[in-house]
Amino acid sequence: KSATAIRQAVTMVIMVLMLSVPSLASEMPVLSFMQRIADSAIVANNNRSKIQIENIIQENVDIERIGNYSLGSYINKISFDKMDTYYDGVINFMSRYAAMKSKDYQIVDVKFSKPRYKGENSIIINSKVVLTSGAKYTIKWKLSYKNGRYKIRDASLFGFWLMPLQRRLFRSYVRQNNNDINALLVVLAQ
């Protein structure tokens, strides 16, 4: 009888922990998600393939959130019928830059740490990236979980989050072009 009571108590504790701490209930799916991206990114990076990188970004990155944040109040200057063009341009910008830099950063391995959960839909995961040169970098990933899917929201390298950097670039470009949002759309599409 006491063994049954202990098993029931342990089962209850595990169930409560799994319900109250999302990391225990969903740690494997988020790590599998990130490892799948890392494996694909290593291949795309080593192939220096903009198209492969673009596909990874399009499938796994929260482009709408990043794109909206990157423009701030300028987002209201894009007409509704040009929003998809803008988001495609954001994907193009990110993948073009990654492909251009891939020759300098040949990745051989990526390892992920245990995810940390910040609120209901915010997940932070650190990764160690190893290059063919032997150099090692830590990248901090910020993910969200919505509509049954994980999406990358941001990444930090050397302590710099990429969304604010992209925001400064995009907003500066618009300002330098007399606040003409179409100038940005043109350059993003190139």
PDB file of C-alpha atoms in Angstrom:
ATOM      1  CA  LYS A   1       0.000   0.000   0.000  1.00  0.00           C
ATOM      2  CA  SER A   2       2.803   2.441   0.797  1.00  0.00           C
ATOM      3  CA  ALA A   3       4.547   1.689  -2.544  1.00  0.00           C
ATOM      4  CA  THR A   4       1.318   2.522  -4.366  1.00  0.00           C
ATOM      5  CA  ALA A   5       0.955   5.749  -2.402  1.00  0.00           C
ATOM      6  CA  ILE A   6       4.553   6.723  -3.220  1.00  0.00           C
ATOM      7  CA  ARG A   7       4.017   5.979  -6.934  1.00  0.00           C
ATOM      8  CA  GLN A   8       0.825   8.071  -6.916  1.00  0.00           C
ATOM      9  CA  ALA A   9       2.592  10.948  -5.155  1.00  0.00           C
ATOM     10  CA  VAL A  10       5.531  10.840  -7.583  1.00  0.00           C
ATOM     11  CA  THR A  11       3.116  10.703 -10.527  1.00  0.00           C
ATOM     12  CA  MET A  12       1.212  13.713  -9.160  1.00  0.00           C
ATOM     13  CA  VAL A  13       4.440  15.702  -8.656  1.00  0.00           C
ATOM     14  CA  ILE A  14       5.593  14.928 -12.191  1.00  0.00           C
ATOM     15  CA  MET A  15       2.204  15.880 -13.632  1.00  0.00           C
ATOM     16  CA  VAL A  16       2.136  19.166 -11.706  1.00  0.00           C
ATOM     17  CA  LEU A  17       5.700  19.958 -12.785  1.00  0.00           C
ATOM     18  CA  MET A  18       4.932  19.194 -16.404  1.00  0.00           C
ATOM     19  CA  LEU A  19       1.841  21.380 -16.349  1.00  0.00           C
ATOM     20  CA  SER A  20       3.480  24.260 -14.504  1.00  0.00           C
ATOM     21  CA  VAL A  21       6.924  24.222 -16.112  1.00  0.00           C
ATOM     22  CA  PRO A  22       6.614  24.141 -19.909  1.00  0.00           C
ATOM     23  CA  SER A  23      10.306  23.275 -20.333  1.00  0.00           C
ATOM     24  CA  LEU A  24       9.759  19.819 -18.889  1.00  0.00           C
ATOM     25  CA  ALA A  25       6.754  19.131 -21.065  1.00  0.00           C
ATOM     26  CA  SER A  26       8.097  20.492 -24.337  1.00  0.00           C
ATOM     27  CA  GLU A  27      11.882  20.583 -24.104  1.00  0.00           C
ATOM     28  CA  MET A  28      12.459  17.872 -26.685  1.00  0.00           C
ATOM     29  CA  PRO A  29      10.271  19.400 -29.437  1.00  0.00           C
ATOM     30  CA  VAL A  30      11.960  22.809 -29.203  1.00  0.00           C
ATOM     31  CA  LEU A  31      15.431  21.263 -29.179  1.00  0.00           C
ATOM     32  CA  SER A  32      14.486  19.027 -32.115  1.00  0.00           C
ATOM     33  CA  PHE A  33      13.214  22.108 -33.939  1.00  0.00           C
ATOM     34  CA  MET A  34      16.486  23.956 -33.352  1.00  0.00           C
ATOM     35  CA  GLN A  35      18.665  20.948 -34.233  1.00  0.00           C
ATOM     36  CA  ARG A  36      16.743  20.443 -37.486  1.00  0.00           C
ATOM     37  CA  ILE A  37      17.370  24.091 -38.383  1.00  0.00           C
ATOM     38  CA  ALA A  38      21.045  23.817 -37.399  1.00  0.00           C
ATOM     39  CA  ASP A  39      21.536  20.713 -39.551  1.00  0.00           C
ATOM     40  CA  SER A  40      19.889  22.405 -42.538  1.00  0.00           C
ATOM     41  CA  ALA A  41      21.824  25.630 -41.919  1.00  0.00           C
ATOM     42  CA  ILE A  42      25.163  23.807 -41.853  1.00  0.00           C
ATOM     43  CA  VAL A  43      24.425  22.300 -45.275  1.00  0.00           C
ATOM     44  CA  ALA A  44      23.150  25.612 -46.691  1.00  0.00           C
ATOM     45  CA  ASN A  45      26.072  27.509 -45.176  1.00  0.00           C
ATOM     46  CA  ASN A  46      28.674  25.134 -46.517  1.00  0.00           C
ATOM     47  CA  ASN A  47      26.995  25.194 -49.941  1.00  0.00           C
ATOM     48  CA  ARG A  48      26.870  29.006 -49.728  1.00  0.00           C
ATOM     49  CA  SER A  49      23.331  28.640 -51.027  1.00  0.00           C
ATOM     50  CA  LYS A  50      21.184  31.752 -50.745  1.00  0.00           C
ATOM     51  CA  ILE A  51      18.133  29.735 -51.832  1.00  0.00           C
ATOM     52  CA  GLN A  52      18.627  27.100 -49.118  1.00  0.00           C
ATOM     53  CA  ILE A  53      19.201  29.813 -46.500  1.00  0.00           C
ATOM     54  CA  GLU A  54      16.133  31.672 -47.760  1.00  0.00           C
ATOM     55  CA  ASN A  55      14.007  28.527 -47.408  1.00  0.00           C
ATOM     56  CA  ILE A  56      15.215  28.010 -43.824  1.00  0.00           C
ATOM     57  CA  ILE A  57      14.410  31.623 -42.932  1.00  0.00           C
ATOM     58  CA  GLN A  58      11.012  31.574 -44.635  1.00  0.00           C
ATOM     59  CA  GLU A  59       9.987  28.363 -42.882  1.00  0.00           C
ATOM     60  CA  ASN A  60      11.379  28.970 -39.382  1.00  0.00           C
ATOM     61  CA  VAL A  61      11.695  32.694 -38.673  1.00  0.00           C
ATOM     62  CA  ASP A  62       8.886  35.014 -37.552  1.00  0.00           C
ATOM     63  CA  ILE A  63       9.376  37.380 -40.486  1.00  0.00           C
ATOM     64  CA  GLU A  64       6.210  39.369 -39.867  1.00  0.00           C
ATOM     65  CA  ARG A  65       7.221  40.187 -36.291  1.00  0.00           C
ATOM     66  CA  ILE A  66      10.821  41.001 -37.258  1.00  0.00           C
ATOM     67  CA  GLY A  67       9.732  43.026 -40.281  1.00  0.00           C
ATOM     68  CA  ASN A  68       7.201  45.051 -38.319  1.00  0.00           C
ATOM     69  CA  TYR A  69       9.662  45.737 -35.525  1.00  0.00           C
ATOM     70  CA  SER A  70      12.397  46.678 -38.009  1.00  0.00           C
ATOM     71  CA  LEU A  71      10.351  49.545 -39.411  1.00  0.00           C
ATOM     72  CA  GLY A  72       8.659  50.762 -36.238  1.00  0.00           C
ATOM     73  CA  SER A  73       6.230  53.561 -37.116  1.00  0.00           C
ATOM     74  CA  TYR A  74       7.384  53.477 -40.755  1.00  0.00           C
ATOM     75  CA  ILE A  75       5.424  50.226 -41.137  1.00  0.00           C
ATOM     76  CA  ASN A  76       2.296  52.383 -41.524  1.00  0.00           C
ATOM     77  CA  LYS A  77       3.777  53.913 -44.697  1.00  0.00           C
ATOM     78  CA  ILE A  78       3.604  50.585 -46.537  1.00  0.00           C
ATOM     79  CA  SER A  79       0.291  50.048 -48.262  1.00  0.00           C
ATOM     80  CA  PHE A  80      -1.509  46.806 -47.494  1.00  0.00           C
ATOM     81  CA  ASP A  81      -0.936  45.504 -51.033  1.00  0.00           C
ATOM     82  CA  LYS A  82       2.852  45.904 -50.611  1.00  0.00           C
ATOM     83  CA  MET A  83       3.202  44.151 -47.236  1.00  0.00           C
ATOM     84  CA  ASP A  84       4.014  40.751 -48.790  1.00  0.00           C
ATOM     85  CA  THR A  85       6.610  42.452 -50.993  1.00  0.00           C
ATOM     86  CA  TYR A  86       8.155  43.979 -47.883  1.00  0.00           C
ATOM     87  CA  TYR A  87       8.220  40.670 -45.965  1.00  0.00           C
ATOM     88  CA  ASP A  88       9.741  38.930 -48.996  1.00  0.00           C
ATOM     89  CA  GLY A  89      12.346  41.701 -49.073  1.00  0.00           C
ATOM     90  CA  VAL A  90      13.172  41.103 -45.402  1.00  0.00           C
ATOM     91  CA  ILE A  91      13.717  37.411 -46.168  1.00  0.00           C
ATOM     92  CA  ASN A  92      15.845  38.350 -49.178  1.00  0.00           C
ATOM     93  CA  PHE A  93      17.928  40.791 -47.111  1.00  0.00           C
ATOM     94  CA  MET A  94      18.570  38.260 -44.345  1.00  0.00           C
ATOM     95  CA  SER A  95      19.369  35.353 -46.671  1.00  0.00           C
ATOM     96  CA  ARG A  96      21.566  37.459 -48.963  1.00  0.00           C
ATOM     97  CA  TYR A  97      23.631  38.660 -46.010  1.00  0.00           C
ATOM     98  CA  ALA A  98      23.921  35.155 -44.537  1.00  0.00           C
ATOM     99  CA  ALA A  99      24.987  33.674 -47.879  1.00  0.00           C
ATOM    100  CA  MET A 100      27.530  36.450 -48.387  1.00  0.00           C
ATOM    101  CA  LYS A 101      29.077  35.810 -44.955  1.00  0.00           C
ATOM    102  CA  SER A 102      28.936  32.002 -45.193  1.00  0.00           C
ATOM    103  CA  LYS A 103      32.394  31.708 -46.748  1.00  0.00           C
ATOM    104  CA  ASP A 104      33.882  33.439 -43.696  1.00  0.00           C
ATOM    105  CA  TYR A 105      31.992  31.295 -41.192  1.00  0.00           C
ATOM    106  CA  GLN A 106      32.105  27.632 -42.207  1.00  0.00           C
ATOM    107  CA  ILE A 107      30.082  25.844 -39.507  1.00  0.00           C
ATOM    108  CA  VAL A 108      30.945  22.273 -38.481  1.00  0.00           C
ATOM    109  CA  ASP A 109      28.865  21.824 -35.340  1.00  0.00           C
ATOM    110  CA  VAL A 110      26.112  23.397 -33.264  1.00  0.00           C
ATOM    111  CA  LYS A 111      25.110  22.332 -29.746  1.00  0.00           C
ATOM    112  CA  PHE A 112      22.108  23.651 -27.849  1.00  0.00           C
ATOM    113  CA  SER A 113      21.616  24.175 -24.127  1.00  0.00           C
ATOM    114  CA  LYS A 114      18.465  23.501 -22.162  1.00  0.00           C
ATOM    115  CA  PRO A 115      15.741  25.991 -23.098  1.00  0.00           C
ATOM    116  CA  ARG A 116      14.648  28.673 -20.648  1.00  0.00           C
ATOM    117  CA  TYR A 117      11.066  29.837 -20.696  1.00  0.00           C
ATOM    118  CA  LYS A 118      10.246  33.519 -20.264  1.00  0.00           C
ATOM    119  CA  GLY A 119       6.512  33.847 -19.949  1.00  0.00           C
ATOM    120  CA  GLU A 120       3.971  31.817 -21.832  1.00  0.00           C
ATOM    121  CA  ASN A 121       5.350  32.002 -25.374  1.00  0.00           C
ATOM    122  CA  SER A 122       8.952  33.158 -25.104  1.00  0.00           C
ATOM    123  CA  ILE A 123      11.824  30.675 -25.143  1.00  0.00           C
ATOM    124  CA  ILE A 124      15.558  31.379 -24.887  1.00  0.00           C
ATOM    125  CA  ILE A 125      18.093  28.789 -26.063  1.00  0.00           C
ATOM    126  CA  ASN A 126      21.868  29.211 -26.112  1.00  0.00           C
ATOM    127  CA  SER A 127      23.939  27.475 -28.738  1.00  0.00           C
ATOM    128  CA  LYS A 128      27.644  26.858 -29.194  1.00  0.00           C
ATOM    129  CA  VAL A 129      28.681  27.118 -32.822  1.00  0.00           C
ATOM    130  CA  VAL A 130      31.996  25.621 -33.928  1.00  0.00           C
ATOM    131  CA  LEU A 131      33.648  26.744 -37.166  1.00  0.00           C
ATOM    132  CA  THR A 132      36.137  24.843 -39.329  1.00  0.00           C
ATOM    133  CA  SER A 133      38.785  27.297 -38.088  1.00  0.00           C
ATOM    134  CA  GLY A 134      38.190  26.017 -34.550  1.00  0.00           C
ATOM    135  CA  ALA A 135      36.627  29.305 -33.453  1.00  0.00           C
ATOM    136  CA  LYS A 136      33.624  28.941 -31.162  1.00  0.00           C
ATOM    137  CA  TYR A 137      30.740  31.341 -30.743  1.00  0.00           C
ATOM    138  CA  THR A 138      27.753  31.498 -28.464  1.00  0.00           C
ATOM    139  CA  ILE A 139      24.487  32.480 -30.091  1.00  0.00           C
ATOM    140  CA  LYS A 140      21.435  33.164 -27.963  1.00  0.00           C
ATOM    141  CA  TRP A 141      18.138  32.418 -29.712  1.00  0.00           C
ATOM    142  CA  LYS A 142      14.763  33.896 -28.835  1.00  0.00           C
ATOM    143  CA  LEU A 143      11.817  31.790 -29.986  1.00  0.00           C
ATOM    144  CA  SER A 144       8.062  31.952 -29.730  1.00  0.00           C
ATOM    145  CA  TYR A 145       5.457  29.242 -29.958  1.00  0.00           C
ATOM    146  CA  LYS A 146       2.241  30.156 -31.710  1.00  0.00           C
ATOM    147  CA  ASN A 147      -0.300  28.397 -33.856  1.00  0.00           C
ATOM    148  CA  GLY A 148       1.297  25.063 -32.956  1.00  0.00           C
ATOM    149  CA  ARG A 149       4.742  26.043 -34.301  1.00  0.00           C
ATOM    150  CA  TYR A 150       8.038  27.345 -33.036  1.00  0.00           C
ATOM    151  CA  LYS A 151       9.427  30.419 -34.765  1.00  0.00           C
ATOM    152  CA  ILE A 152      12.732  32.206 -34.276  1.00  0.00           C
ATOM    153  CA  ARG A 153      12.121  35.794 -33.156  1.00  0.00           C
ATOM    154  CA  ASP A 154      15.658  37.046 -32.674  1.00  0.00           C
ATOM    155  CA  ALA A 155      19.273  36.011 -32.189  1.00  0.00           C
ATOM    156  CA  SER A 156      22.120  37.537 -30.219  1.00  0.00           C
ATOM    157  CA  LEU A 157      25.788  37.291 -31.141  1.00  0.00           C
ATOM    158  CA  PHE A 158      28.507  39.053 -29.117  1.00  0.00           C
ATOM    159  CA  GLY A 159      25.720  40.509 -26.976  1.00  0.00           C
ATOM    160  CA  PHE A 160      24.017  42.275 -29.900  1.00  0.00           C
ATOM    161  CA  TRP A 161      20.444  41.315 -30.702  1.00  0.00           C
ATOM    162  CA  LEU A 162      19.877  41.281 -34.464  1.00  0.00           C
ATOM    163  CA  MET A 163      16.361  42.787 -34.495  1.00  0.00           C
ATOM    164  CA  PRO A 164      17.473  46.160 -33.079  1.00  0.00           C
ATOM    165  CA  LEU A 165      20.446  46.215 -35.485  1.00  0.00           C
ATOM    166  CA  GLN A 166      18.162  45.550 -38.440  1.00  0.00           C
ATOM    167  CA  ARG A 167      15.743  48.191 -37.151  1.00  0.00           C
ATOM    168  CA  ARG A 168      18.512  50.802 -37.078  1.00  0.00           C
ATOM    169  CA  LEU A 169      19.596  49.837 -40.613  1.00  0.00           C
ATOM    170  CA  PHE A 170      16.103  49.941 -42.113  1.00  0.00           C
ATOM    171  CA  ARG A 171      14.964  53.123 -40.379  1.00  0.00           C
ATOM    172  CA  SER A 172      18.226  54.889 -41.184  1.00  0.00           C
ATOM    173  CA  TYR A 173      17.885  53.920 -44.842  1.00  0.00           C
ATOM    174  CA  VAL A 174      14.348  55.278 -45.017  1.00  0.00           C
ATOM    175  CA  ARG A 175      15.416  58.556 -43.330  1.00  0.00           C
ATOM    176  CA  GLN A 176      18.389  58.933 -45.713  1.00  0.00           C
ATOM    177  CA  ASN A 177      15.970  58.593 -48.618  1.00  0.00           C
ATOM    178  CA  ASN A 178      13.611  61.420 -47.598  1.00  0.00           C
ATOM    179  CA  ASN A 179      11.364  59.047 -45.616  1.00  0.00           C
ATOM    180  CA  ASP A 180      10.501  57.231 -48.851  1.00  0.00           C
ATOM    181  CA  ILE A 181       9.561  53.707 -47.813  1.00  0.00           C
ATOM    182  CA  ASN A 182       9.558  52.622 -51.469  1.00  0.00           C
ATOM    183  CA  ALA A 183      13.326  53.205 -51.611  1.00  0.00           C
ATOM    184  CA  LEU A 184      13.706  50.529 -48.929  1.00  0.00           C
ATOM    185  CA  LEU A 185      11.350  48.153 -50.748  1.00  0.00           C
ATOM    186  CA  VAL A 186      13.455  48.502 -53.899  1.00  0.00           C
ATOM    187  CA  VAL A 187      16.757  47.798 -52.168  1.00  0.00           C
ATOM    188  CA  LEU A 188      15.335  44.854 -50.204  1.00  0.00           C
ATOM    189  CA  ALA A 189      14.090  43.270 -53.442  1.00  0.00           C
ATOM    190  CA  GLN A 190      17.516  43.447 -55.142  1.00  0.00           C
TER     191      GLN A 190
END
